[in-house]
mmCIF file of N, CA and C in Angstrom:
data_model
loop_
_atom_site.group_PDB
_atom_site.id
_atom_site.type_symbol
_atom_site.label_atom_id
_atom_site.label_comp_id
_atom_site.label_asym_id
_atom_site.label_seq_id
_atom_site.Cartn_x
_atom_site.Cartn_y
_atom_site.Cartn_z
ATOM 1 N N UNK A 1 -23.332 34.317 92.084
ATOM 2 C CA UNK A 1 -24.272 34.810 93.078
ATOM 3 C C UNK A 1 -25.275 33.706 93.396
ATOM 4 N N UNK A 2 -25.115 33.116 94.525
ATOM 5 C CA UNK A 2 -26.022 32.041 94.944
ATOM 6 C C UNK A 2 -27.250 32.637 95.608
ATOM 7 N N UNK A 3 -28.385 32.150 95.185
ATOM 8 C CA UNK A 3 -29.637 32.651 95.759
ATOM 9 C C UNK A 3 -30.300 31.515 96.537
ATOM 10 N N UNK A 4 -30.475 31.729 97.827
ATOM 11 C CA UNK A 4 -31.205 30.740 98.600
ATOM 12 C C UNK A 4 -32.690 31.095 98.601
ATOM 13 N N UNK A 5 -33.481 30.331 99.311
ATOM 14 C CA UNK A 5 -34.933 30.537 99.260
ATOM 15 C C UNK A 5 -35.358 31.858 99.884
ATOM 16 N N UNK A 6 -34.632 32.351 100.891
ATOM 17 C CA UNK A 6 -34.986 33.640 101.483
ATOM 18 C C UNK A 6 -34.715 34.790 100.528
ATOM 19 N N UNK A 7 -33.632 34.683 99.748
ATOM 20 C CA UNK A 7 -33.335 35.717 98.760
ATOM 21 C C UNK A 7 -34.390 35.732 97.664
ATOM 22 N N UNK A 8 -34.814 34.560 97.234
ATOM 23 C CA UNK A 8 -35.856 34.479 96.206
ATOM 24 C C UNK A 8 -37.152 35.094 96.718
ATOM 25 N N UNK A 9 -37.521 34.806 97.966
ATOM 26 C CA UNK A 9 -38.740 35.387 98.524
ATOM 27 C C UNK A 9 -38.607 36.904 98.692
ATOM 28 N N UNK A 10 -37.417 37.375 99.024
ATOM 29 C CA UNK A 10 -37.213 38.822 99.144
ATOM 30 C C UNK A 10 -37.362 39.511 97.792
ATOM 31 N N UNK A 11 -36.794 38.920 96.745
ATOM 32 C CA UNK A 11 -36.950 39.491 95.409
ATOM 33 C C UNK A 11 -38.404 39.443 94.950
ATOM 34 N N UNK A 12 -39.090 38.347 95.220
ATOM 35 C CA UNK A 12 -40.502 38.230 94.838
ATOM 36 C C UNK A 12 -41.339 39.280 95.567
ATOM 37 N N UNK A 13 -41.037 39.517 96.850
ATOM 38 C CA UNK A 13 -41.760 40.534 97.606
ATOM 39 C C UNK A 13 -41.528 41.913 97.017
ATOM 40 N N UNK A 14 -40.276 42.223 96.682
ATOM 41 C CA UNK A 14 -39.949 43.527 96.113
ATOM 42 C C UNK A 14 -40.635 43.744 94.773
ATOM 43 N N UNK A 15 -40.595 42.737 93.924
ATOM 44 C CA UNK A 15 -41.228 42.857 92.604
ATOM 45 C C UNK A 15 -42.742 43.017 92.751
ATOM 46 N N UNK A 16 -43.346 42.277 93.673
ATOM 47 C CA UNK A 16 -44.800 42.382 93.850
ATOM 48 C C UNK A 16 -45.197 43.740 94.414
ATOM 49 N N UNK A 17 -44.373 44.342 95.266
ATOM 50 C CA UNK A 17 -44.666 45.678 95.772
ATOM 51 C C UNK A 17 -44.590 46.696 94.637
ATOM 52 N N UNK A 18 -43.597 46.564 93.767
ATOM 53 C CA UNK A 18 -43.470 47.486 92.632
ATOM 54 C C UNK A 18 -44.660 47.352 91.696
ATOM 55 N N UNK A 19 -45.058 46.123 91.389
ATOM 56 C CA UNK A 19 -46.215 45.905 90.504
ATOM 57 C C UNK A 19 -47.492 46.415 91.167
ATOM 58 N N UNK A 20 -47.634 46.184 92.474
ATOM 59 C CA UNK A 20 -48.818 46.678 93.184
ATOM 60 C C UNK A 20 -48.905 48.188 93.173
ATOM 61 N N UNK A 21 -47.774 48.853 93.398
ATOM 62 C CA UNK A 21 -47.765 50.316 93.351
ATOM 63 C C UNK A 21 -48.086 50.842 91.956
ATOM 64 N N UNK A 22 -47.552 50.172 90.930
ATOM 65 C CA UNK A 22 -47.846 50.626 89.566
ATOM 66 C C UNK A 22 -49.311 50.407 89.206
ATOM 67 N N UNK A 23 -49.918 49.314 89.673
ATOM 68 C CA UNK A 23 -51.335 49.091 89.394
ATOM 69 C C UNK A 23 -52.211 50.112 90.125
ATOM 70 N N UNK A 24 -51.862 50.434 91.353
ATOM 71 C CA UNK A 24 -52.627 51.439 92.083
ATOM 72 C C UNK A 24 -52.464 52.806 91.417
ATOM 73 N N UNK A 25 -51.253 53.103 90.948
ATOM 74 C CA UNK A 25 -51.033 54.371 90.247
ATOM 75 C C UNK A 25 -51.819 54.421 88.941
ATOM 76 N N UNK A 26 -51.881 53.298 88.216
ATOM 77 C CA UNK A 26 -52.696 53.263 86.996
ATOM 78 C C UNK A 26 -54.162 53.515 87.317
ATOM 79 N N UNK A 27 -54.644 52.885 88.367
ATOM 80 C CA UNK A 27 -56.044 53.077 88.740
ATOM 81 C C UNK A 27 -56.339 54.486 89.196
ATOM 82 N N UNK A 28 -55.373 55.125 89.839
ATOM 83 C CA UNK A 28 -55.616 56.471 90.366
ATOM 84 C C UNK A 28 -55.447 57.555 89.313
ATOM 85 N N UNK A 29 -54.453 57.405 88.436
ATOM 86 C CA UNK A 29 -54.107 58.505 87.542
ATOM 87 C C UNK A 29 -54.475 58.288 86.088
ATOM 88 N N UNK A 30 -54.603 57.041 85.642
ATOM 89 C CA UNK A 30 -54.840 56.799 84.222
ATOM 90 C C UNK A 30 -56.316 56.592 83.907
ATOM 91 N N UNK A 31 -56.994 55.810 84.720
ATOM 92 C CA UNK A 31 -58.380 55.464 84.434
ATOM 93 C C UNK A 31 -59.297 56.166 85.421
ATOM 94 N N UNK A 32 -60.277 56.886 84.896
ATOM 95 C CA UNK A 32 -61.191 57.650 85.739
ATOM 96 C C UNK A 32 -62.528 56.945 85.964
ATOM 97 N N UNK A 33 -62.757 55.845 85.305
ATOM 98 C CA UNK A 33 -64.054 55.173 85.421
ATOM 99 C C UNK A 33 -63.937 53.958 86.333
ATOM 100 N N UNK A 34 -64.796 52.990 86.147
ATOM 101 C CA UNK A 34 -64.854 51.818 87.017
ATOM 102 C C UNK A 34 -63.586 50.974 86.896
ATOM 103 N N UNK A 35 -62.917 51.023 85.741
ATOM 104 C CA UNK A 35 -61.697 50.234 85.561
ATOM 105 C C UNK A 35 -60.613 50.649 86.554
ATOM 106 N N UNK A 36 -60.604 51.909 86.944
ATOM 107 C CA UNK A 36 -59.629 52.373 87.930
ATOM 108 C C UNK A 36 -59.786 51.679 89.265
ATOM 109 N N UNK A 37 -61.037 51.443 89.665
ATOM 110 C CA UNK A 37 -61.276 50.713 90.918
ATOM 111 C C UNK A 37 -60.753 49.291 90.818
ATOM 112 N N UNK A 38 -60.911 48.666 89.656
ATOM 113 C CA UNK A 38 -60.404 47.309 89.466
ATOM 114 C C UNK A 38 -58.886 47.250 89.539
ATOM 115 N N UNK A 39 -58.225 48.208 88.888
ATOM 116 C CA UNK A 39 -56.765 48.243 88.957
ATOM 117 C C UNK A 39 -56.296 48.440 90.396
ATOM 118 N N UNK A 40 -56.941 49.322 91.126
ATOM 119 C CA UNK A 40 -56.555 49.568 92.515
ATOM 120 C C UNK A 40 -56.794 48.334 93.379
ATOM 121 N N UNK A 41 -57.893 47.627 93.143
ATOM 122 C CA UNK A 41 -58.183 46.423 93.924
ATOM 123 C C UNK A 41 -57.141 45.333 93.659
ATOM 124 N N UNK A 42 -56.749 45.178 92.408
ATOM 125 C CA UNK A 42 -55.726 44.183 92.081
ATOM 126 C C UNK A 42 -54.382 44.591 92.678
ATOM 127 N N UNK A 43 -54.082 45.883 92.698
ATOM 128 C CA UNK A 43 -52.852 46.357 93.325
ATOM 129 C C UNK A 43 -52.821 46.059 94.812
ATOM 130 N N UNK A 44 -53.953 46.210 95.490
ATOM 131 C CA UNK A 44 -54.032 45.872 96.915
ATOM 132 C C UNK A 44 -53.869 44.363 97.104
ATOM 133 N N UNK A 45 -54.380 43.584 96.174
ATOM 134 C CA UNK A 45 -54.175 42.135 96.223
ATOM 135 C C UNK A 45 -52.702 41.761 96.082
ATOM 136 N N UNK A 46 -51.978 42.493 95.232
ATOM 137 C CA UNK A 46 -50.543 42.250 95.115
ATOM 138 C C UNK A 46 -49.839 42.578 96.429
ATOM 139 N N UNK A 47 -50.280 43.643 97.121
ATOM 140 C CA UNK A 47 -49.707 43.954 98.433
ATOM 141 C C UNK A 47 -49.960 42.820 99.420
ATOM 142 N N UNK A 48 -51.149 42.236 99.387
ATOM 143 C CA UNK A 48 -51.463 41.137 100.301
ATOM 144 C C UNK A 48 -50.569 39.934 100.022
ATOM 145 N N UNK A 49 -50.362 39.613 98.748
ATOM 146 C CA UNK A 49 -49.476 38.499 98.404
ATOM 147 C C UNK A 49 -48.030 38.786 98.801
ATOM 148 N N UNK A 50 -47.587 40.023 98.630
ATOM 149 C CA UNK A 50 -46.227 40.382 99.032
ATOM 150 C C UNK A 50 -46.064 40.260 100.535
ATOM 151 N N UNK A 51 -47.103 40.593 101.274
ATOM 152 C CA UNK A 51 -47.059 40.468 102.734
ATOM 153 C C UNK A 51 -46.908 38.997 103.135
ATOM 154 N N UNK A 52 -47.628 38.117 102.455
ATOM 155 C CA UNK A 52 -47.516 36.679 102.732
ATOM 156 C C UNK A 52 -46.121 36.184 102.387
ATOM 157 N N UNK A 53 -45.566 36.598 101.251
ATOM 158 C CA UNK A 53 -44.214 36.172 100.890
ATOM 159 C C UNK A 53 -43.201 36.660 101.919
ATOM 160 N N UNK A 54 -43.377 37.884 102.402
ATOM 161 C CA UNK A 54 -42.474 38.419 103.414
ATOM 162 C C UNK A 54 -42.600 37.628 104.716
ATOM 163 N N UNK A 55 -43.791 37.212 105.063
ATOM 164 C CA UNK A 55 -43.994 36.437 106.282
ATOM 165 C C UNK A 55 -43.406 35.030 106.163
ATOM 166 N N UNK A 56 -43.276 34.516 104.932
ATOM 167 C CA UNK A 56 -42.744 33.168 104.742
ATOM 168 C C UNK A 56 -41.217 33.115 104.811
ATOM 169 N N UNK A 57 -40.557 34.260 104.724
ATOM 170 C CA UNK A 57 -39.097 34.243 104.776
ATOM 171 C C UNK A 57 -38.636 33.649 106.097
ATOM 172 N N UNK A 58 -37.709 32.705 106.021
ATOM 173 C CA UNK A 58 -37.171 32.066 107.196
ATOM 174 C C UNK A 58 -37.975 30.878 107.679
ATOM 175 N N UNK A 59 -39.151 30.643 107.124
ATOM 176 C CA UNK A 59 -39.999 29.547 107.573
ATOM 177 C C UNK A 59 -40.095 28.422 106.560
ATOM 178 N N UNK A 60 -39.762 28.687 105.338
ATOM 179 C CA UNK A 60 -39.900 27.673 104.278
ATOM 180 C C UNK A 60 -38.640 26.852 104.201
#
């Protein structure tokens, strides 16, 4: 299975979306104090990075 750069970016985007969703879920359901806001903020940051990786597909 040969992986070119677009496939690598697609996998990185998928993994970052999964991690972002899990961090937002941790912030929403596990932690009720200020730490929950931090987890949610980091999860949104993972979404932003995944968006950039998705935008780079085909251009790198």
